Tab-separated table of C-alpha atoms in Angstrom:
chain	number	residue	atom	x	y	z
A	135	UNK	CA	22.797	-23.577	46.288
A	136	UNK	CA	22.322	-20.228	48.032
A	137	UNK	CA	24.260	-18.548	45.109
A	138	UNK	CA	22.370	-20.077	42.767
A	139	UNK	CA	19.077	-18.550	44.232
A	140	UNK	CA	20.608	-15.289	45.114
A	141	UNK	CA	21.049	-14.818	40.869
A	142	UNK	CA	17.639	-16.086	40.219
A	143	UNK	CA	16.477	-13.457	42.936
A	144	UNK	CA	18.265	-10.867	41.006
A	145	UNK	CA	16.867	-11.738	37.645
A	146	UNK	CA	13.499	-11.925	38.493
A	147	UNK	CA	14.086	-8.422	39.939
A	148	UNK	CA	15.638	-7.226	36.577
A	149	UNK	CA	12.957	-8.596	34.974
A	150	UNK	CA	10.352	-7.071	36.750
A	151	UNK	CA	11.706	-3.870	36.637
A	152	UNK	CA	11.338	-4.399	32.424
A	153	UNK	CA	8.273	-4.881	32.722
A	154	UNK	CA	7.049	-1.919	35.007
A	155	UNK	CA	8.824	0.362	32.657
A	156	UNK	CA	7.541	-0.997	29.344
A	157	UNK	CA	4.540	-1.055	30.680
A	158	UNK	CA	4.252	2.073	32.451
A	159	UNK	CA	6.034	3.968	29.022
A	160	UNK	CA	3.510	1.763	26.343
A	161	UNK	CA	2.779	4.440	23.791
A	162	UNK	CA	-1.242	5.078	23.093
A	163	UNK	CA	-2.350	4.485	19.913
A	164	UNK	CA	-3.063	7.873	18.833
A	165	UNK	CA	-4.430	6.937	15.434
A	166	UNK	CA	-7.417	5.774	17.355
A	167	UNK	CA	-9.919	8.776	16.163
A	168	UNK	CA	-13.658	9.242	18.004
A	169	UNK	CA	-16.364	7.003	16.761
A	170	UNK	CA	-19.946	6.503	17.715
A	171	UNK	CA	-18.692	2.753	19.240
A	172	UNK	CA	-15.704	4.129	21.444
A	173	UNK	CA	-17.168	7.140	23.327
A	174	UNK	CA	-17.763	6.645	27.167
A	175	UNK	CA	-19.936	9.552	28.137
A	176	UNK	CA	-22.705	11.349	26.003
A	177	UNK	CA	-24.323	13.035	29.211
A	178	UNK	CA	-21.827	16.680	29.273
A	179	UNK	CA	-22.453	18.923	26.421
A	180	UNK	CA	-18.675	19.328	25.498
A	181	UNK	CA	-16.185	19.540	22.449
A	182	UNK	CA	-12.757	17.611	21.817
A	183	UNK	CA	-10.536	17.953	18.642
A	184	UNK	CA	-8.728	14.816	17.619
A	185	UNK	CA	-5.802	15.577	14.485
A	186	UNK	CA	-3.030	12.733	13.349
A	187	UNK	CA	-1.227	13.415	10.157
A	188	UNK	CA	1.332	10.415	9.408
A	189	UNK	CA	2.032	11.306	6.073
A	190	UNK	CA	5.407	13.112	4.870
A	191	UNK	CA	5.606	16.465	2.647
A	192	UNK	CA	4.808	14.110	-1.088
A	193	UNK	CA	2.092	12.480	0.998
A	194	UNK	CA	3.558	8.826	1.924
A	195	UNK	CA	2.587	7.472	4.903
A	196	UNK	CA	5.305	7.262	7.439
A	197	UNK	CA	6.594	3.974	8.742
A	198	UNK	CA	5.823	4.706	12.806
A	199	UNK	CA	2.324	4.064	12.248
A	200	UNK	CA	-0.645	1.684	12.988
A	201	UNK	CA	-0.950	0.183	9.424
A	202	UNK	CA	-4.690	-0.813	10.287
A	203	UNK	CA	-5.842	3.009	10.975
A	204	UNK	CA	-6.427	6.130	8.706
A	205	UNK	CA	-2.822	8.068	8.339
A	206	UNK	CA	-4.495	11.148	8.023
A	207	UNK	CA	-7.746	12.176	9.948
A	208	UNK	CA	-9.348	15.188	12.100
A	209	UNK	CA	-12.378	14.538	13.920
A	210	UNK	CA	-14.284	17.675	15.678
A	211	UNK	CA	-16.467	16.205	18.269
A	212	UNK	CA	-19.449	17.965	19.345
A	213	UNK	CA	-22.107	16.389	22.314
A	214	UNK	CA	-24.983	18.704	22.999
A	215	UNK	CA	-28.045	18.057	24.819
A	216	UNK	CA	-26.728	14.465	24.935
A	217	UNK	CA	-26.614	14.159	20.900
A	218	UNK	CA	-23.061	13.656	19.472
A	219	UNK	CA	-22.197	14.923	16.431
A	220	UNK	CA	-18.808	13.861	14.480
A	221	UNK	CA	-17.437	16.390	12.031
A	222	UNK	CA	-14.292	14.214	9.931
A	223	UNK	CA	-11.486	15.745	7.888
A	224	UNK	CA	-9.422	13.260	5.203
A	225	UNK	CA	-12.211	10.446	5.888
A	226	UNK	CA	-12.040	7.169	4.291
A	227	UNK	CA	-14.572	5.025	2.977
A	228	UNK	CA	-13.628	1.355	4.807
A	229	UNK	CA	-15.324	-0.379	2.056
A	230	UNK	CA	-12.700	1.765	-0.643
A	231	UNK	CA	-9.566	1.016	2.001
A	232	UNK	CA	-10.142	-2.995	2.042
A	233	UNK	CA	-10.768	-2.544	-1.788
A	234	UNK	CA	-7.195	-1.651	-1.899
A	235	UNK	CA	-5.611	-3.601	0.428
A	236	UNK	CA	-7.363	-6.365	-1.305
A	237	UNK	CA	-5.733	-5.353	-4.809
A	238	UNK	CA	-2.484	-5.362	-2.980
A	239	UNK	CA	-2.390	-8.439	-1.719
A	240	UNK	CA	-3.577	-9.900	-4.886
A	241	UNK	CA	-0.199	-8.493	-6.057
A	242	UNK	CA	2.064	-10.211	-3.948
A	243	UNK	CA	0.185	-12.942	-4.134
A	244	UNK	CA	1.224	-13.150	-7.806
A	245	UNK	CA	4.892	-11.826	-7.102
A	246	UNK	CA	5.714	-14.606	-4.451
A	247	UNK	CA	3.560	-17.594	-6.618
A	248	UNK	CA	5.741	-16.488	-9.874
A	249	UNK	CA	9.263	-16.285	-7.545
A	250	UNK	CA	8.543	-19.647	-6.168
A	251	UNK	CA	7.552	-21.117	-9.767
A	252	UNK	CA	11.076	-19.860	-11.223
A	253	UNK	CA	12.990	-21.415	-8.547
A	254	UNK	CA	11.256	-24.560	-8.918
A	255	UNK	CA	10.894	-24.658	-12.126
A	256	UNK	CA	15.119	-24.237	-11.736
A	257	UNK	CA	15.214	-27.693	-10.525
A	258	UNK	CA	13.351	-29.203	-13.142
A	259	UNK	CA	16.026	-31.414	-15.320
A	260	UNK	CA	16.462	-30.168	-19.227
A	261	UNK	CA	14.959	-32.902	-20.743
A	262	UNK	CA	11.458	-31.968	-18.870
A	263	UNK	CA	11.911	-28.169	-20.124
A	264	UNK	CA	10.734	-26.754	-23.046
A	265	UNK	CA	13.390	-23.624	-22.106
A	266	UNK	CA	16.375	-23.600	-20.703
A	267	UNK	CA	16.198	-20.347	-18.419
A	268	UNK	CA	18.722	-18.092	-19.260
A	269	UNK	CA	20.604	-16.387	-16.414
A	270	UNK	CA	20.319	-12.896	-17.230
A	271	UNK	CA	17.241	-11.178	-19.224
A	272	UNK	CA	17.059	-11.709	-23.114
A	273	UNK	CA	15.732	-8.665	-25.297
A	274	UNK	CA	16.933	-10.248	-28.586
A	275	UNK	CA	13.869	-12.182	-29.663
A	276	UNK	CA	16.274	-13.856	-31.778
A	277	UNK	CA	17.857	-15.539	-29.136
A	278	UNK	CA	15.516	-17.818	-27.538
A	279	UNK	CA	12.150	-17.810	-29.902
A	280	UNK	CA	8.953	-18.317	-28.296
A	281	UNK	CA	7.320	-21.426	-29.967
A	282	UNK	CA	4.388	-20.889	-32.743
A	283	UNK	CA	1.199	-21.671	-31.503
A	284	UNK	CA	0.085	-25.155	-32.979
A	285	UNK	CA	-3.462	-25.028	-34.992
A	286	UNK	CA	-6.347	-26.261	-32.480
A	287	UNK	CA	-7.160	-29.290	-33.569
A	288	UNK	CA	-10.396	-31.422	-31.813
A	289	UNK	CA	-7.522	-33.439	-29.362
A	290	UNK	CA	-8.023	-34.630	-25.697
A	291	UNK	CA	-6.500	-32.346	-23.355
A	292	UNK	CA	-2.812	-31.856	-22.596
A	293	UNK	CA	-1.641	-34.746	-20.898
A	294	UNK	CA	0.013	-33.484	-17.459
A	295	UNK	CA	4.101	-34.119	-17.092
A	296	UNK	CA	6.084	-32.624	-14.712
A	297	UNK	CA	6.421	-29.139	-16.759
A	298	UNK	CA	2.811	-28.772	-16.692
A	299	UNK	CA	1.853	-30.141	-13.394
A	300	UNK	CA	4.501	-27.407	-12.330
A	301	UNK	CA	2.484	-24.348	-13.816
A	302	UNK	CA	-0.524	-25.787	-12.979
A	303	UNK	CA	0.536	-26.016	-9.199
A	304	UNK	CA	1.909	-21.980	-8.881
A	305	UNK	CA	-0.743	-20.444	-11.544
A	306	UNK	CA	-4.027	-19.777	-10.668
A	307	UNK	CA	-5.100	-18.701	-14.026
A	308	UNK	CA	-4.149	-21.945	-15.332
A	309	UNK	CA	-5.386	-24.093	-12.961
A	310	UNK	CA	-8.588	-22.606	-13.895
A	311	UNK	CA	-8.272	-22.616	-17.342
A	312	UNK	CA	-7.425	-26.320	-17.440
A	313	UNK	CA	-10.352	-27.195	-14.998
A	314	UNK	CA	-12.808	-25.251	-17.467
A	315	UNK	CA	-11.037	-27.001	-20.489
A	316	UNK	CA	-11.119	-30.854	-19.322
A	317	UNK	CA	-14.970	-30.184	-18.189
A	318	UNK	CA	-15.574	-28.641	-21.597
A	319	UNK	CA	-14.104	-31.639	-23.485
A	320	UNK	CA	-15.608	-33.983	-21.086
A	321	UNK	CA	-19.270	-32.375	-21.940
A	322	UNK	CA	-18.377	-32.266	-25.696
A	323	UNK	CA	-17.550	-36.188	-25.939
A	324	UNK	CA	-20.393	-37.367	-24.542
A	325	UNK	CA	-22.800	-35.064	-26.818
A	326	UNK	CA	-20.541	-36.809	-29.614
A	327	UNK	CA	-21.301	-40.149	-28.598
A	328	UNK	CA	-25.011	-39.460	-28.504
A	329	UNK	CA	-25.769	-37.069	-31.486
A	330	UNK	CA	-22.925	-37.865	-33.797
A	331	UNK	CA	-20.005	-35.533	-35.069
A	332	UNK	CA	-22.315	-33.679	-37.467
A	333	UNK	CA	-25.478	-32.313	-35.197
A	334	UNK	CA	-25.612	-28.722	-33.685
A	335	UNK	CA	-24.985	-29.272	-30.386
A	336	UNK	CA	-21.731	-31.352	-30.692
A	337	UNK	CA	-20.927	-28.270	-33.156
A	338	UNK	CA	-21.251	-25.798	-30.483
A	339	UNK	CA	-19.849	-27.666	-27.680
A	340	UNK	CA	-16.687	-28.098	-29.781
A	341	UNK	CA	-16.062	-24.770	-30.551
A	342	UNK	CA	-16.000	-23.955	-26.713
A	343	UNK	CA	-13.887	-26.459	-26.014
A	344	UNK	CA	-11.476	-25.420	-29.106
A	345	UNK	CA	-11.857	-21.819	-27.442
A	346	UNK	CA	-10.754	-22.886	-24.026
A	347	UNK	CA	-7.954	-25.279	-25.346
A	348	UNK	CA	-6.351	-22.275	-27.019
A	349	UNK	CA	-6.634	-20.344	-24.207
A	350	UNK	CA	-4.773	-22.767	-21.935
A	351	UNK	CA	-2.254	-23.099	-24.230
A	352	UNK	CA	-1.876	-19.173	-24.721
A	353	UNK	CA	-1.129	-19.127	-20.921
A	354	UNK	CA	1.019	-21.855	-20.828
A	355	UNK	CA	2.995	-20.152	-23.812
A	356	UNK	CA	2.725	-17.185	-21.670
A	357	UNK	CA	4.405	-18.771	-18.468
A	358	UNK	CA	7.088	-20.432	-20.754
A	359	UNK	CA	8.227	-17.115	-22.067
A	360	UNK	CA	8.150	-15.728	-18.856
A	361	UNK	CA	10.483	-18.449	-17.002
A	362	UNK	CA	12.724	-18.349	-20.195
A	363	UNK	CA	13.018	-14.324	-20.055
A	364	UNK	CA	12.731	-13.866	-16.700
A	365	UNK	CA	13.616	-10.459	-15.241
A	366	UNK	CA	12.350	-7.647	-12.246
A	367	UNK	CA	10.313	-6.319	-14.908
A	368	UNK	CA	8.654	-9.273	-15.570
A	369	UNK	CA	7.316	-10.001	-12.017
A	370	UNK	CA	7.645	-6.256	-10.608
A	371	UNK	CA	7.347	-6.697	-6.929
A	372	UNK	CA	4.794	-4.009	-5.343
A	373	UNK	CA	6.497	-2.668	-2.453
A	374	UNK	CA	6.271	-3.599	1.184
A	375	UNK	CA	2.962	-3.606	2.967
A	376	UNK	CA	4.177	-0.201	5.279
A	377	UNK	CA	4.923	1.509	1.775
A	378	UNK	CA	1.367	1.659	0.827
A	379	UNK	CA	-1.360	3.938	1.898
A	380	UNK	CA	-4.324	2.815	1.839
A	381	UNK	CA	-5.661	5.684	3.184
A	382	UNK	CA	-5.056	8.405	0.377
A	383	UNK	CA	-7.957	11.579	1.479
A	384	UNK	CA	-5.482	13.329	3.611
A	385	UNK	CA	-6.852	16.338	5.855
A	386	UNK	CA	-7.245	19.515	4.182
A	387	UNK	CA	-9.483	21.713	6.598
A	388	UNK	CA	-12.445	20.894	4.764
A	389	UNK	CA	-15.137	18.004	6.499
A	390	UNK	CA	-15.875	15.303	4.067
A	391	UNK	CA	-17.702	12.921	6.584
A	392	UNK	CA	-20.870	14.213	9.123
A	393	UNK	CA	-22.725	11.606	11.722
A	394	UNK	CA	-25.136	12.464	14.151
A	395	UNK	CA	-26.632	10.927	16.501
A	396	UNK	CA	-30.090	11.685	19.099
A	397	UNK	CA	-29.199	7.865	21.135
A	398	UNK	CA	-26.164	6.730	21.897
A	399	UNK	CA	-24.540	4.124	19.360
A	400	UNK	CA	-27.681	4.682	17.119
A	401	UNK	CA	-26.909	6.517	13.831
A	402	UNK	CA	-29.551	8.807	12.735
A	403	UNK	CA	-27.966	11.412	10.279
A	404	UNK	CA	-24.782	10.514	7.920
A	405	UNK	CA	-23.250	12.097	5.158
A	406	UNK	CA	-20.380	11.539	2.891
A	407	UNK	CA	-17.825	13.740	0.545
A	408	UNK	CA	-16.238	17.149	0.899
A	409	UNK	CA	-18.677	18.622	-1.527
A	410	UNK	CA	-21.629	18.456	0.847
A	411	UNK	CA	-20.600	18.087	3.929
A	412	UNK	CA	-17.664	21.381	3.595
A	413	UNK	CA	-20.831	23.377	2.230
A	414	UNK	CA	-23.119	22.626	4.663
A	415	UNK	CA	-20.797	22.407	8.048
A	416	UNK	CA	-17.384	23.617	6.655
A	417	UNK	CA	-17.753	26.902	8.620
A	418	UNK	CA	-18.781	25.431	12.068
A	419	UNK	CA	-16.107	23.152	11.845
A	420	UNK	CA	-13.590	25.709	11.087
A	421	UNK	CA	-14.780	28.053	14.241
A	422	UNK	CA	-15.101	25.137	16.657
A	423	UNK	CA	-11.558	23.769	16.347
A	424	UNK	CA	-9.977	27.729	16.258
A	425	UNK	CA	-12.020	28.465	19.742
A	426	UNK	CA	-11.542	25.284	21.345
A	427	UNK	CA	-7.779	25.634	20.781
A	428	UNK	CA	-8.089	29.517	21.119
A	429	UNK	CA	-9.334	28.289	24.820
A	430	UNK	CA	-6.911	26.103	25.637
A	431	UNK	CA	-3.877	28.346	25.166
A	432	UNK	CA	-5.552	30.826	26.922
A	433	UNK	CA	-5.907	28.500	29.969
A	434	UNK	CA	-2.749	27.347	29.598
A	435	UNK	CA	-1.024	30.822	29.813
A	436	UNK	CA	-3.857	31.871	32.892
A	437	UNK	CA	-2.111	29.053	34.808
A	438	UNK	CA	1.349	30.050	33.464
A	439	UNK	CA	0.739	33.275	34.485
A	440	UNK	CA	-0.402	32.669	37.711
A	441	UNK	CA	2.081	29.914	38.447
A	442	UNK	CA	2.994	29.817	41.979
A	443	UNK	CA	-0.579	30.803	43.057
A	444	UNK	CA	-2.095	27.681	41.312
A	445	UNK	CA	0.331	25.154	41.643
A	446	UNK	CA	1.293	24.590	37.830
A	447	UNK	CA	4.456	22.630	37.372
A	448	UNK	CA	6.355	22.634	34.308
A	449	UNK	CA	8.639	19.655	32.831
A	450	UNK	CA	10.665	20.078	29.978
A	451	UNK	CA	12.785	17.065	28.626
A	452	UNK	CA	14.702	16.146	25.128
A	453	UNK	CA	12.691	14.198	22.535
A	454	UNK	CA	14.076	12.630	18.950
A	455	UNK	CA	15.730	15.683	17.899
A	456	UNK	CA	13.868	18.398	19.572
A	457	UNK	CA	11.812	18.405	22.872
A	458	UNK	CA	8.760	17.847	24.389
A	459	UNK	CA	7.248	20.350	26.945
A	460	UNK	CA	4.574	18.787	29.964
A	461	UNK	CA	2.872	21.583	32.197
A	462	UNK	CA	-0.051	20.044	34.767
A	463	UNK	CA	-2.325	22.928	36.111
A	464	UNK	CA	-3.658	23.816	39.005
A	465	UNK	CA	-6.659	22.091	38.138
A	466	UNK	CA	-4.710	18.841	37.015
A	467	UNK	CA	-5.140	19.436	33.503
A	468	UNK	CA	-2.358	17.617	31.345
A	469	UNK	CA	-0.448	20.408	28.574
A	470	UNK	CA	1.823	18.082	26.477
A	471	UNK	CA	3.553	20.327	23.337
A	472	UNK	CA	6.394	18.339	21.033
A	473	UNK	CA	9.174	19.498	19.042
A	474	UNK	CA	10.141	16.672	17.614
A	475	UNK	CA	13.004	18.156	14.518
A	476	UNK	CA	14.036	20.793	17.560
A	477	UNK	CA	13.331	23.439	14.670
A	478	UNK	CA	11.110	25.372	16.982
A	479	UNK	CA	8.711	24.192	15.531
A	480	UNK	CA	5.915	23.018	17.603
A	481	UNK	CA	3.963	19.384	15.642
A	482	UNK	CA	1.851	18.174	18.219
A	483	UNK	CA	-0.133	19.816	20.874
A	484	UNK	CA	-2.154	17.589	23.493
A	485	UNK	CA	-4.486	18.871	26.132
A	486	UNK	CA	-5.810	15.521	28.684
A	487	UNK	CA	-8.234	15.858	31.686
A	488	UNK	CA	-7.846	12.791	33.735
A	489	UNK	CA	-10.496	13.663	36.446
A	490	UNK	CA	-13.423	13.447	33.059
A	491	UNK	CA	-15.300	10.315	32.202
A	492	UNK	CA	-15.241	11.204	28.889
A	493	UNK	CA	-12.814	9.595	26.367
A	494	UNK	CA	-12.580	7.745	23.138
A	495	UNK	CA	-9.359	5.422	23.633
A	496	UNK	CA	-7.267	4.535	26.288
A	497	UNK	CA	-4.760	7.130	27.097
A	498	UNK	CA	-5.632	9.184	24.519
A	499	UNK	CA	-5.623	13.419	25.316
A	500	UNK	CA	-9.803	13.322	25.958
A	501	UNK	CA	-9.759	16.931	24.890
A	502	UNK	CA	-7.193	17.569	22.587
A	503	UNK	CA	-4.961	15.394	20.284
A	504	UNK	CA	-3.218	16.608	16.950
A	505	UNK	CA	-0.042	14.775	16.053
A	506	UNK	CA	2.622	15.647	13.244
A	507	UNK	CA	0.300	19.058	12.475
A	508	UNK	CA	0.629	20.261	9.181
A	509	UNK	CA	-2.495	22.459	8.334
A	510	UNK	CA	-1.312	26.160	8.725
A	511	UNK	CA	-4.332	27.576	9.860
A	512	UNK	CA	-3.424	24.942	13.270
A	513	UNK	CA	-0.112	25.838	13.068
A	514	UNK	CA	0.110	28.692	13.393
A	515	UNK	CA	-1.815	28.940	16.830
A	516	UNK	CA	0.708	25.987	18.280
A	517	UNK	CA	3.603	26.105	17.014
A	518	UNK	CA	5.745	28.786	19.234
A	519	UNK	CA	4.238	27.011	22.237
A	520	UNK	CA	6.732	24.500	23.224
A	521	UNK	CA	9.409	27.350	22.494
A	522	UNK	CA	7.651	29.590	24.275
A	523	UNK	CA	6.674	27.616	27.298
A	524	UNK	CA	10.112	26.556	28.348
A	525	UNK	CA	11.928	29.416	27.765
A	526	UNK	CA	9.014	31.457	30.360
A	527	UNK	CA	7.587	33.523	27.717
A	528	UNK	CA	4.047	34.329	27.928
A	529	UNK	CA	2.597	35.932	25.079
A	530	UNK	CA	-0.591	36.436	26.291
A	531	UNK	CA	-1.585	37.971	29.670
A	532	UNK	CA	-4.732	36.122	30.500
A	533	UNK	CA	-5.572	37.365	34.341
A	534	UNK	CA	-9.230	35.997	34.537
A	535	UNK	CA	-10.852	32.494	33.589
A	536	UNK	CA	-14.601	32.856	33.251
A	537	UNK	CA	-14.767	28.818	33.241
A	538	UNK	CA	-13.018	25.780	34.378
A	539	UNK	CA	-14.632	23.893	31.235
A	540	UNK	CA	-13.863	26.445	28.383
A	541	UNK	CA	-16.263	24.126	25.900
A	542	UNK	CA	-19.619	25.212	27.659
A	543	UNK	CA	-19.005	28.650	26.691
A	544	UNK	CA	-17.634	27.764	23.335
A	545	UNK	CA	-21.368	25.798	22.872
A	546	UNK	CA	-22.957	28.978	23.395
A	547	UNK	CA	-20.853	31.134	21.251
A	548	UNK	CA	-21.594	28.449	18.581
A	549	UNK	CA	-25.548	28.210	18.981
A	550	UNK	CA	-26.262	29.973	15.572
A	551	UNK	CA	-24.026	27.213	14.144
A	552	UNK	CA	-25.257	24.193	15.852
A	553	UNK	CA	-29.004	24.671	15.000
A	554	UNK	CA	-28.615	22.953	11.972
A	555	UNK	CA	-26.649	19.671	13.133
């Protein structure tokens, strides 16, 4: 008895040790971009710079991603004098994204119904077919003919058998069809009945039925051919739901989307497309993001180079194929750079406060996010860093910092800018 408990001791230790580390290792979801609805604090004027490009060099989205979020996204975030403006790079209409995702899953929708008819229509005995399917893909029309459509004649509807019932069950289009016809001839009898053969209304009411009737038996003809010539082509299957991208704007340096607002989670300016928006704040965007990143390097290398005298520890560990670079100031401030192909090439750059209020997700870098960079003009200010950093290089001999909050000055600098928001 003692044994036994002394192994379920040991388990539940094991097993709480799993826990603690998936838990304390859970990855943020840095797709998560700022919003009006997901900012805690519009009291400090301040900037933050939030970048994710999930997208490969032909511009398919890559498969570690958050299918329900924009692949590729920057959003320059501006509060001043408590208003919040949002400045958005590769934006995407929602309404055009679940237009998409909706024509998608109509399309598998119609793969898997069509796959499931074939197999059952498989099972069906011969004498209950019209075609025997053939096992591999006919191109000889020769081979297995597709029946001539009978003349319409003024009949009842097709009587359901097992065939029918069959396409009826797995084809939407039919189904409908049918409905439409039997309703049709239903109406059209009873205006028989009343005015006769010969009067206008039975007339009319039997050429729509006639119309309909043909068109069920078009798409019946149509699913016939199909089950007897049956092929990938036929039923092309639309790729896997993480091979599409909804999301197709990708970044470019150019805004396309502009919100402001004077009360927090009230909208009171908004403007959509690159046209506009780029014209209008294409060149405040632009300076914001190069000083606030201009400003964080530069803190970053005060700290390096005054190392010993501020406390600044430095952790540098391996990553995929590359590293990833961690450096906490003096002042607690979080430097995270990532190498990710070890090609010295530095993708992501992420600069965290923990002691601010002020964030848009949960463990999200509150002042500076990019992921996966690939717009030069960012590039080329990060990408040495993680090189440079671990290796003790320091570019830049920065010996004073006029501010502990680089963005206040950076507001000022930008006042020309911001008197249009």
């Amino acid at each position: 008895m003692s044994g036994s408990r002394s192994i379920l001791f040991r388990l539940s230790i094991v097993l709480l040790f799993i826990t603690a580390i998936s838990t304390d290792y859970a990855a943020p979801d840095l797709q998560i971009s700022p919003d009006i609805g997901n900012i805690s604090d519009f009291r400090t004027d301040r900037l933050a710079f939030h970048s994710i490009q999930l997208i490969d060099k032909e511009g398919k989205p890559l498969l570690d991603r958050n299918l329900n979020k924009d692949t590729s996204e920057s959003t320059l975030l501006i509060i001043e004098r408590g208003q919040l403006t949002l400045l958005k790079d590769g934006y995407d209409d929602p309404v055009q994204v679940r237009e998409k995702e909706k024509e998608y899953l109509s399309k598998i929708y119609k793969f898997t119904r069509m796959r499931e008819l074939e197999q059952e229509y498989s099972k069906l005995p011969e004498s209950e077919r019209s075609y025997s399917i053939s096992k591999t893909a006919s191109t000889n029309p020769h081979d297995k003919p597709n029946p001539a459509p009978a003349p319409v004649q003024t009949s009842e509807p097709e009587q359901k058998n097992k065939e029918f019932d069959l396409l009826v069950k797995y084809d939407d289009e039919l189904l409908k069809l049918y409905a439409a016809e039997k309703a049709s001839f239903a109406e059209f009898s009873r205006t028989e009945r009343i005015y006769g053969k010969d009067s206008p209304k039975t007339t009319s009411l039997r050429t729509r039925y006639e119309e309909l009737k043909a068109k069920t038996q078009e798409r019946k003809r149509f699913l016939l051919g199909f089950l007897n010539n049956s092929s990938p082509d036929s039923n092309p299957y639309p790729g896997d739901r993480r091979d599409q991208n909804f999301y197709s704007n990708a970044s470019n340096g150019a805004p396309d989307f502009y919100l402001h607002s004077t009360t927090p989670r009230e909208v009171d300016g908004l403007m959509r497309g690159e046209e506009e928006v780029g014209k209008k704040y294409g060149q405040l965007y632009r300076a914001a993001v190069d000083k606030l990143i201009d400003s964080q390097i530069d803190k970053l290398y005060y700290y390096l180079w005054n190392r010993d005298m501020t406390n600044t520890r430095i952790k540098v560990e391996r990553y995929l194929k590359g590293k990833k670079v961690t450096v906490i100031t003096g002042d607690s401030t979080v430097y995270t750079m990532i190498d990710k192909e070890g090609d010295g090439i530095t993708e992501s750059f992420f600069v965290d406060s923990p002691g601010l209020r002020f964030s848009w997700g949960r463990d999200i870098p509150n002042i500076i996010s990019i992921s996966n960079c690939t717009e030069e003009q960012i590039l080329t200010k990060i990408k040495a860093l993680s090189d440079d950093v671990s290796s003790g290089r320091i570019p830049k001999k920065v010996e004073k910092l006029d501010l502990t909050v680089p963005e206040e000055q950076i507001l000022i600098d930008l006042k020309p800018l911001l008197k249009n928001l």
